[in-house]
Amino acid sequence: MLFHLLYPLHETYSIFNVFRYITFRTIYAAITALVICFVIGPWLIRKLQSLQIGQMIREDGPDSHLAKKGTPTMGGILIIFAVTISTLLWANLTIGYIWLTVMVMLGYGLIGFLDDYRKLTQKNSRGVPGKYRLAAEIVIALFVSVVLYLKSGFNSNVTIPFFKTVLPNLGWGYVLLSTFIIVGAANAVNLTDGLDGLAIGPAITCFMTYLLFAYFAGNTRIAAYLQIPYVAGTGELSILCGAVVGAGIGFLWYNTYPAQVFMGDVGSLSLGGTLGTLAVLTKQEILLAIVGGIFVLETFSVICQVGWFKLTNGRRIFRMAPIHHHFELKGWPEPKVIVRFWIISILLALVAISTLKLR
Ligand code: 57M
């Protein structure tokens, strides 16, 4: 909105020319979202507490988690609110990719909200039946994928990391791939969100990385120099990514150990769905497996644990899955698990960025 209101004034006052720059608006989108979290966060936590929107803790989890019972959850509402307001303020709202990504964030946020709400009203950790939740996630992801496939200027080639000339065109198969990426990312972040700050930390590094990818893909000179797909309009997604990074840091202020609030499925599903959508829009689909390697590791640990458990009639690979619980049960203090996962996430982000040159 500010772009549309203030940039035209640059013809009279040159200072307003600054609003044309994506870098400027990305920085201030991050600052705006961060300030919104600082201003509204304490009120929201008190509100969640007064409404008794507290976390139900499963008995079969690590004993250390029992002390977390009643911690306010659904703090993801703060993230979504801050990102939405900041994006509407700073992004060029004529870019359809902005609306598409915000739609996924709000749609997945609604699915998560209904899941969290049902857990609270039913006083258990089951929530909305998995098949209905998955169906709703697939419908939203499929809609976005079909819209992109039919949109002129958006091709169905897949970018393969390390290979600049290998760009297989999947045709309609791209719709299935992008649907899988969006739904998979949402559920991977959801699984990871099991320790204080464990999901939001890697989410911040992922969105910082895709902030760069969006800026590069939307800039003809940089895209040509790096020989990555140019996608007109994705540059504006840097502003949305900046807002998510700012909101994520703001949320981490309250979610850091010992957490005052959890993001809830409303936060984890919306963050993951948004991240998956960005990976598709910036044509860095497969690279998400490296950038979001922590989320992949967590999901993979569950798949291996459940699969092995069924294959061997009850034997486990890990002491408990997802893998963050395994380290907890090995005796690592919670903060140690969290910060070490953050460090790995930063390392993976750097490796992923380096692949743009290693091709
Ligand atoms: C999402 N939710 C956390 C919080 C957060 C198939 C199986 C692997 C599924 C998985 C599962 O239930 N996943 C659900 C993870 C939960 O966090 C809430 O959920 C939101 C995110 N979706 O925002 O509202 C608990 O995580 C802890 N937490 C924190 N700090 C945070 O900032 O401490 C969350 C955020 C919270 C709190 O304790 O209650 C979760 O862990 O459920 N199941 C599991 O992950 C369970 N693993 C398991 O059953 N392993 C089995 C098989 C199935 C693989 C095995 O290893 O044999 C673990 N989780 C629980 N109990 N709660 C262990 C048992």
Coordinates of C-alpha atoms and ligand atoms in Angstrom, one line a residue:
M1 CA 0.0 0.0 0.0
L2 CA 2.8 2.5 0.9
F3 CA 4.4 1.6 -2.4
H4 CA 1.3 2.7 -4.3
L5 CA 0.7 5.8 -2.1
L6 CA 4.2 7.2 -1.7
Y7 CA 6.2 6.1 -4.7
P8 CA 4.3 8.4 -7.1
L9 CA 5.3 11.3 -4.9
H10 CA 8.9 10.9 -6.0
E11 CA 8.2 13.1 -9.0
T12 CA 7.7 16.0 -6.5
Y13 CA 9.9 14.9 -3.6
S14 CA 12.9 12.7 -4.8
I15 CA 13.1 11.1 -1.3
F16 CA 10.1 9.0 -2.1
N17 CA 12.1 7.3 -4.9
V18 CA 13.4 5.0 -2.3
F19 CA 10.0 3.2 -2.3
R20 CA 10.8 1.7 -5.7
Y21 CA 13.7 -0.4 -4.2
I22 CA 12.8 -3.9 -3.1
T23 CA 15.7 -4.0 -0.7
F24 CA 14.4 -0.9 1.1
R25 CA 10.9 -2.3 1.3
T26 CA 12.1 -5.7 2.4
I27 CA 14.1 -4.3 5.3
Y28 CA 11.2 -2.2 6.5
A29 CA 8.7 -5.1 6.0
A30 CA 10.9 -7.1 8.4
I31 CA 11.1 -4.2 10.9
T32 CA 7.4 -3.5 10.7
A33 CA 6.6 -7.2 11.4
L34 CA 9.1 -7.3 14.3
V35 CA 7.6 -4.2 15.9
I36 CA 4.1 -5.6 15.5
C37 CA 5.2 -8.7 17.4
F38 CA 6.8 -6.7 20.1
V39 CA 3.7 -4.5 20.5
I40 CA 1.0 -7.1 20.3
G41 CA 2.9 -10.2 21.6
P42 CA 2.4 -9.6 25.3
W43 CA -1.3 -8.7 24.9
L44 CA -1.9 -11.9 22.8
I45 CA -0.1 -14.1 25.3
R46 CA -2.2 -12.7 28.1
K47 CA -5.4 -13.1 26.0
L48 CA -4.5 -16.8 25.2
Q49 CA -3.9 -17.3 28.9
S50 CA -7.2 -15.7 29.9
L51 CA -9.1 -17.8 27.3
Q52 CA -7.2 -20.8 28.7
I53 CA -5.9 -21.7 25.3
G54 CA -3.2 -23.8 26.9
Q55 CA -1.3 -26.7 25.4
M56 CA -2.4 -30.2 26.2
I57 CA 0.7 -32.4 26.9
R58 CA 0.6 -36.1 25.9
E59 CA 1.6 -38.5 28.6
D60 CA 3.7 -40.6 26.3
G61 CA 6.2 -37.8 25.6
P62 CA 9.4 -36.9 27.3
D63 CA 8.8 -36.3 31.0
S64 CA 10.4 -32.9 30.7
H65 CA 7.5 -31.8 28.6
L66 CA 4.9 -32.3 31.3
A67 CA 6.0 -29.0 32.9
K68 CA 4.9 -27.3 29.7
K69 CA 1.2 -28.1 30.3
G70 CA -0.9 -25.1 29.9
T71 CA 1.6 -23.0 28.0
P72 CA -0.5 -20.8 25.7
T73 CA -0.6 -22.1 22.2
M74 CA -1.9 -20.7 18.8
G75 CA 0.8 -18.0 19.0
G76 CA 1.1 -18.5 15.2
I77 CA -1.8 -16.0 15.0
L78 CA 0.7 -13.3 15.9
I79 CA 3.1 -14.4 13.1
I80 CA 0.3 -14.5 10.5
F81 CA -1.1 -11.1 11.6
A82 CA 2.3 -9.4 11.5
V83 CA 3.2 -10.9 8.1
T84 CA -0.1 -10.0 6.6
I85 CA -0.1 -6.4 7.8
S86 CA 3.5 -5.8 6.9
T87 CA 3.2 -7.4 3.4
L88 CA 0.0 -5.3 2.7
L89 CA 1.9 -2.2 3.8
W90 CA 5.2 -2.7 1.9
A91 CA 4.6 -5.0 -1.1
N92 CA 3.6 -4.0 -4.6
L93 CA 0.0 -5.5 -4.4
T94 CA -0.4 -5.6 -8.2
I95 CA 1.9 -8.8 -8.2
G96 CA -0.4 -11.8 -8.2
Y97 CA 2.3 -14.0 -6.5
I98 CA 1.9 -12.0 -3.3
W99 CA -1.8 -12.7 -3.1
L100 CA -1.3 -16.4 -4.0
T101 CA 1.3 -16.8 -1.2
V102 CA -0.8 -14.9 1.3
M103 CA -3.7 -17.1 0.4
V104 CA -1.7 -20.2 1.2
M105 CA -0.5 -18.7 4.5
L106 CA -4.1 -17.8 5.5
G107 CA -5.6 -21.1 4.2
Y108 CA -3.1 -23.3 6.0
G109 CA -3.3 -21.1 9.0
L110 CA -7.1 -21.7 9.1
I111 CA -6.6 -25.5 8.9
G112 CA -4.1 -25.3 11.8
F113 CA -6.4 -23.0 13.8
L114 CA -9.3 -25.5 13.4
D115 CA -7.0 -28.3 14.5
D116 CA -5.7 -26.4 17.5
Y117 CA -9.2 -25.3 18.4
R118 CA -10.5 -28.9 18.2
K119 CA -7.7 -30.1 20.4
L120 CA -8.6 -27.4 23.0
T121 CA -12.3 -28.1 23.0
Q122 CA -11.8 -31.9 23.0
K123 CA -9.1 -31.6 25.6
N124 CA -6.8 -34.0 23.8
S125 CA -4.0 -33.9 21.2
R126 CA -5.9 -35.5 18.3
G127 CA -7.6 -32.4 16.7
V128 CA -9.1 -32.5 13.3
P129 CA -8.9 -36.1 11.8
G130 CA -5.8 -36.4 9.8
K131 CA -7.6 -37.3 6.5
Y132 CA -9.7 -34.2 6.6
R133 CA -6.8 -32.0 7.4
L134 CA -4.7 -33.5 4.6
A135 CA -7.5 -33.2 2.1
A136 CA -7.9 -29.5 2.9
E137 CA -4.1 -29.0 2.6
I138 CA -4.1 -30.8 -0.8
V139 CA -7.0 -28.8 -2.1
I140 CA -5.3 -25.5 -1.4
A141 CA -1.9 -26.7 -2.7
L142 CA -3.6 -28.1 -5.8
F143 CA -5.4 -24.9 -6.5
V144 CA -2.2 -22.9 -6.3
S145 CA -0.3 -25.4 -8.4
V146 CA -3.0 -25.5 -11.2
V147 CA -3.2 -21.7 -11.2
L148 CA 0.6 -21.5 -11.6
Y149 CA 0.6 -24.2 -14.3
L150 CA -2.0 -22.4 -16.4
K151 CA -0.4 -18.9 -15.8
S152 CA 1.5 -17.7 -18.8
G153 CA 5.1 -16.8 -17.9
F154 CA 5.4 -19.6 -15.3
N155 CA 6.9 -22.8 -16.8
S156 CA 6.7 -26.4 -15.6
N157 CA 10.4 -27.0 -15.7
V158 CA 12.1 -28.2 -12.5
T159 CA 15.4 -26.7 -11.4
I160 CA 17.9 -29.4 -10.4
P161 CA 20.5 -28.2 -7.9
F162 CA 24.1 -28.3 -9.3
F163 CA 22.9 -28.7 -12.9
K164 CA 22.2 -25.5 -14.8
T165 CA 21.2 -27.1 -18.1
V166 CA 19.1 -29.9 -16.6
L167 CA 15.6 -28.4 -16.5
P168 CA 13.1 -31.3 -17.0
N169 CA 9.7 -30.2 -18.1
L170 CA 7.2 -32.3 -16.1
G171 CA 4.1 -30.9 -17.8
W172 CA 1.1 -31.7 -15.6
G173 CA 3.4 -33.7 -13.4
Y174 CA 4.7 -30.3 -12.1
V175 CA 1.2 -29.7 -10.6
L176 CA 1.7 -32.9 -8.6
L177 CA 5.2 -32.0 -7.6
S178 CA 4.4 -28.5 -6.4
T179 CA 1.3 -29.8 -4.5
F180 CA 3.6 -32.4 -2.8
I181 CA 6.2 -29.7 -1.9
I182 CA 3.6 -27.4 -0.4
V183 CA 1.8 -30.1 1.6
G184 CA 5.1 -31.8 2.6
A185 CA 6.7 -28.6 3.8
A186 CA 3.7 -27.7 5.9
N187 CA 3.6 -31.1 7.6
A188 CA 7.4 -31.2 8.0
V189 CA 7.4 -27.9 9.9
N190 CA 4.5 -29.1 11.9
L191 CA 6.4 -32.2 13.0
T192 CA 9.5 -30.2 13.8
D193 CA 7.6 -27.9 16.2
G194 CA 8.2 -30.0 19.3
L195 CA 10.8 -28.0 21.3
D196 CA 10.9 -24.3 22.2
G197 CA 12.0 -22.4 19.1
L198 CA 12.9 -25.5 17.2
A199 CA 10.6 -24.8 14.3
I200 CA 10.8 -21.0 14.2
G201 CA 14.7 -20.9 14.1
P202 CA 15.1 -23.0 11.0
A203 CA 12.0 -21.2 9.5
I204 CA 13.8 -17.9 9.9
T205 CA 16.9 -19.2 8.1
C206 CA 14.8 -20.8 5.3
F207 CA 12.8 -17.6 4.7
M208 CA 16.0 -15.5 4.7
T209 CA 17.4 -17.9 2.1
Y210 CA 14.2 -17.8 -0.1
L211 CA 14.3 -14.0 0.4
L212 CA 17.5 -14.1 -1.6
F213 CA 16.3 -16.6 -4.1
A214 CA 13.1 -14.5 -4.8
Y215 CA 15.2 -11.4 -5.2
F216 CA 17.7 -13.2 -7.6
A217 CA 14.9 -14.9 -9.6
G218 CA 13.0 -11.6 -10.1
N219 CA 16.1 -9.7 -11.3
T220 CA 16.9 -10.3 -15.0
R221 CA 20.6 -9.4 -14.6
I222 CA 21.2 -11.5 -11.5
A223 CA 19.2 -14.5 -12.9
A224 CA 21.2 -14.4 -16.1
Y225 CA 24.5 -14.1 -14.2
L226 CA 23.6 -17.0 -12.0
Q227 CA 21.9 -18.9 -14.9
I228 CA 18.8 -19.5 -12.8
P229 CA 15.2 -19.3 -14.1
Y230 CA 14.0 -15.7 -14.3
V231 CA 10.5 -15.4 -12.9
A232 CA 9.1 -11.9 -13.4
G233 CA 7.5 -10.5 -10.3
T234 CA 9.1 -12.9 -7.7
G235 CA 11.3 -10.0 -6.5
E236 CA 8.3 -8.7 -4.6
L237 CA 8.2 -12.0 -2.7
S238 CA 11.4 -10.8 -1.0
I239 CA 9.2 -8.3 0.9
L240 CA 6.9 -11.1 2.1
C241 CA 9.9 -13.2 3.1
G242 CA 11.3 -10.2 5.0
A243 CA 8.0 -9.8 6.8
V244 CA 8.1 -13.5 7.8
V245 CA 11.7 -13.2 9.0
G246 CA 10.8 -10.1 11.1
A247 CA 7.7 -11.8 12.5
G248 CA 9.7 -15.0 13.1
I249 CA 12.3 -13.1 15.1
G250 CA 9.5 -11.3 17.0
F251 CA 7.8 -14.6 17.8
L252 CA 11.1 -16.2 18.8
W253 CA 11.4 -13.5 21.5
Y254 CA 8.5 -15.2 23.3
N255 CA 9.0 -18.8 22.0
T256 CA 12.6 -19.1 23.1
Y257 CA 13.3 -21.5 25.9
P258 CA 11.5 -21.6 28.3
A259 CA 8.7 -20.7 25.9
Q260 CA 5.9 -18.3 27.0
V261 CA 3.9 -19.4 24.0
F262 CA 3.8 -22.1 21.3
M263 CA 2.9 -21.3 17.7
G264 CA 0.4 -24.1 17.4
D265 CA -0.6 -25.9 14.2
V266 CA -1.9 -22.5 13.1
G267 CA 1.7 -21.3 13.0
S268 CA 3.5 -24.4 11.8
L269 CA 1.2 -25.3 9.0
S270 CA 1.0 -21.7 7.7
L271 CA 4.8 -21.3 7.8
G272 CA 5.4 -24.6 6.1
G273 CA 2.8 -24.1 3.4
T274 CA 4.2 -20.6 2.7
L275 CA 7.7 -21.9 2.5
G276 CA 6.7 -24.6 0.1
T277 CA 4.9 -22.1 -2.1
L278 CA 8.0 -19.8 -2.2
A279 CA 10.1 -22.8 -3.2
V280 CA 7.8 -23.4 -6.2
L281 CA 7.4 -19.7 -7.1
T282 CA 11.1 -19.0 -7.1
K283 CA 11.8 -22.2 -9.2
Q284 CA 14.0 -23.5 -6.4
E285 CA 11.8 -26.5 -5.7
I286 CA 14.3 -29.3 -5.0
L287 CA 16.7 -27.0 -3.2
L288 CA 14.1 -26.7 -0.4
A289 CA 15.3 -30.2 0.6
I290 CA 18.7 -28.7 1.4
V291 CA 17.5 -25.3 2.7
G292 CA 14.9 -27.0 4.9
G293 CA 17.1 -30.0 5.7
I294 CA 16.2 -29.9 9.4
F295 CA 12.5 -30.3 8.5
V296 CA 13.4 -33.1 6.1
L297 CA 15.6 -34.8 8.8
E298 CA 12.7 -34.6 11.3
T299 CA 10.2 -36.0 8.9
F300 CA 12.6 -38.7 7.7
S301 CA 13.2 -39.8 11.3
V302 CA 9.5 -40.3 11.8
I303 CA 9.1 -42.3 8.5
C304 CA 12.1 -44.5 9.5
Q305 CA 10.9 -45.0 13.1
V306 CA 7.3 -45.9 12.1
G307 CA 8.4 -48.1 9.2
W308 CA 11.0 -50.0 11.2
F309 CA 8.6 -50.3 14.1
K310 CA 6.0 -52.0 11.8
L311 CA 8.7 -54.1 10.0
T312 CA 10.2 -55.5 13.2
N313 CA 7.0 -55.8 15.2
G314 CA 7.9 -53.1 17.7
R315 CA 11.6 -52.3 17.5
R316 CA 12.7 -48.7 17.3
I317 CA 15.6 -47.0 15.5
F318 CA 15.5 -43.8 17.7
R319 CA 14.6 -43.6 21.4
M320 CA 11.7 -41.5 20.2
A321 CA 10.8 -39.8 16.9
P322 CA 10.9 -37.0 15.7
I323 CA 14.7 -37.0 16.2
H324 CA 14.7 -34.0 18.5
H325 CA 13.0 -36.3 21.2
H326 CA 15.8 -38.9 20.6
F327 CA 18.4 -36.4 21.7
E328 CA 16.3 -35.2 24.6
L329 CA 16.0 -38.8 25.8
K330 CA 19.8 -39.2 25.4
G331 CA 20.1 -36.5 28.1
W332 CA 20.8 -33.4 25.9
P333 CA 19.2 -30.4 27.7
E334 CA 16.4 -28.9 25.5
P335 CA 18.3 -25.7 24.7
K336 CA 21.3 -27.7 23.5
V337 CA 19.1 -29.7 21.0
I338 CA 17.5 -26.5 19.8
V339 CA 20.6 -24.4 19.2
R340 CA 22.5 -27.3 17.6
F341 CA 19.5 -27.7 15.1
W342 CA 19.6 -24.0 14.4
I343 CA 23.4 -24.2 13.7
I344 CA 22.8 -27.1 11.2
S345 CA 20.0 -25.1 9.6
I346 CA 22.3 -22.1 9.1
L347 CA 24.9 -24.4 7.6
L348 CA 22.4 -26.0 5.2
A349 CA 21.2 -22.5 4.1
L350 CA 24.8 -21.5 3.3
V351 CA 25.4 -24.7 1.3
A352 CA 22.1 -24.2 -0.6
I353 CA 23.1 -20.6 -1.5
S354 CA 26.5 -21.8 -2.6
T355 CA 24.8 -24.3 -5.1
L356 CA 23.7 -21.3 -7.2
K357 CA 27.4 -20.9 -8.1
L358 CA 28.4 -24.5 -7.9
R359 CA 26.7 -25.4 -11.2
Ligands
57M1 C1 3.2 -31.9 15.9 N1 3.5 -31.2 18.2 C2 4.2 -31.3 19.4 C3 2.5 -27.1 19.9 C4 3.1 -26.7 18.6 C5 3.4 -39.6 13.8 C6 4.0 -38.8 15.0 C7 5.5 -38.6 14.8 C8 3.2 -37.5 15.1 C9 3.9 -36.6 16.2 C10 2.9 -35.5 16.5 O1 2.0 -35.6 17.2 N2 3.2 -34.3 15.9 C11 2.4 -33.1 16.1 C12 4.2 -31.8 17.0 C13 3.6 -30.5 20.5 O2 3.6 -29.1 20.0 C14 2.3 -28.6 19.8 O3 2.0 -28.8 18.4 C15 2.3 -27.5 17.7 C16 3.0 -27.8 16.4 N3 2.2 -28.6 15.5 O4 3.1 -25.3 18.4 O5 1.3 -26.4 20.1 C17 4.4 -30.6 21.8 O6 5.7 -30.2 21.4 C18 6.2 -29.4 22.6 N4 6.6 -28.1 22.1 C19 7.5 -27.4 22.9 N5 7.9 -26.1 22.5 C20 7.3 -25.5 21.4 O7 7.7 -24.3 21.0 O8 8.0 -27.9 23.9 C21 6.0 -27.5 21.0 C22 6.4 -26.3 20.6 C23 3.9 -29.7 22.8 C24 5.2 -29.4 23.6 O9 5.3 -30.5 24.5 O10 2.8 -30.3 23.5 C25 4.4 -32.8 19.8 O11 5.5 -33.2 20.0 O12 3.3 -33.4 19.8 N6 4.1 -37.3 17.4 C26 5.1 -37.0 18.1 O13 5.9 -36.1 17.8 C27 5.3 -37.9 19.3 N7 6.2 -38.9 18.8 C28 5.8 -40.2 18.8 O14 4.7 -40.6 19.1 N8 6.8 -41.1 18.4 C29 6.6 -42.5 18.2 C30 6.1 -42.9 16.8 C31 4.8 -42.3 16.5 C32 7.1 -42.2 15.8 C33 7.8 -43.2 18.5 O15 8.9 -42.6 18.5 O16 7.8 -44.5 18.6 C34 6.0 -37.1 20.4 N9 5.2 -36.0 20.8 C35 4.4 -36.0 21.9 N10 4.4 -37.1 22.6 N11 3.6 -35.0 22.2 C36 6.4 -38.0 21.5 C37 5.1 -38.3 22.3

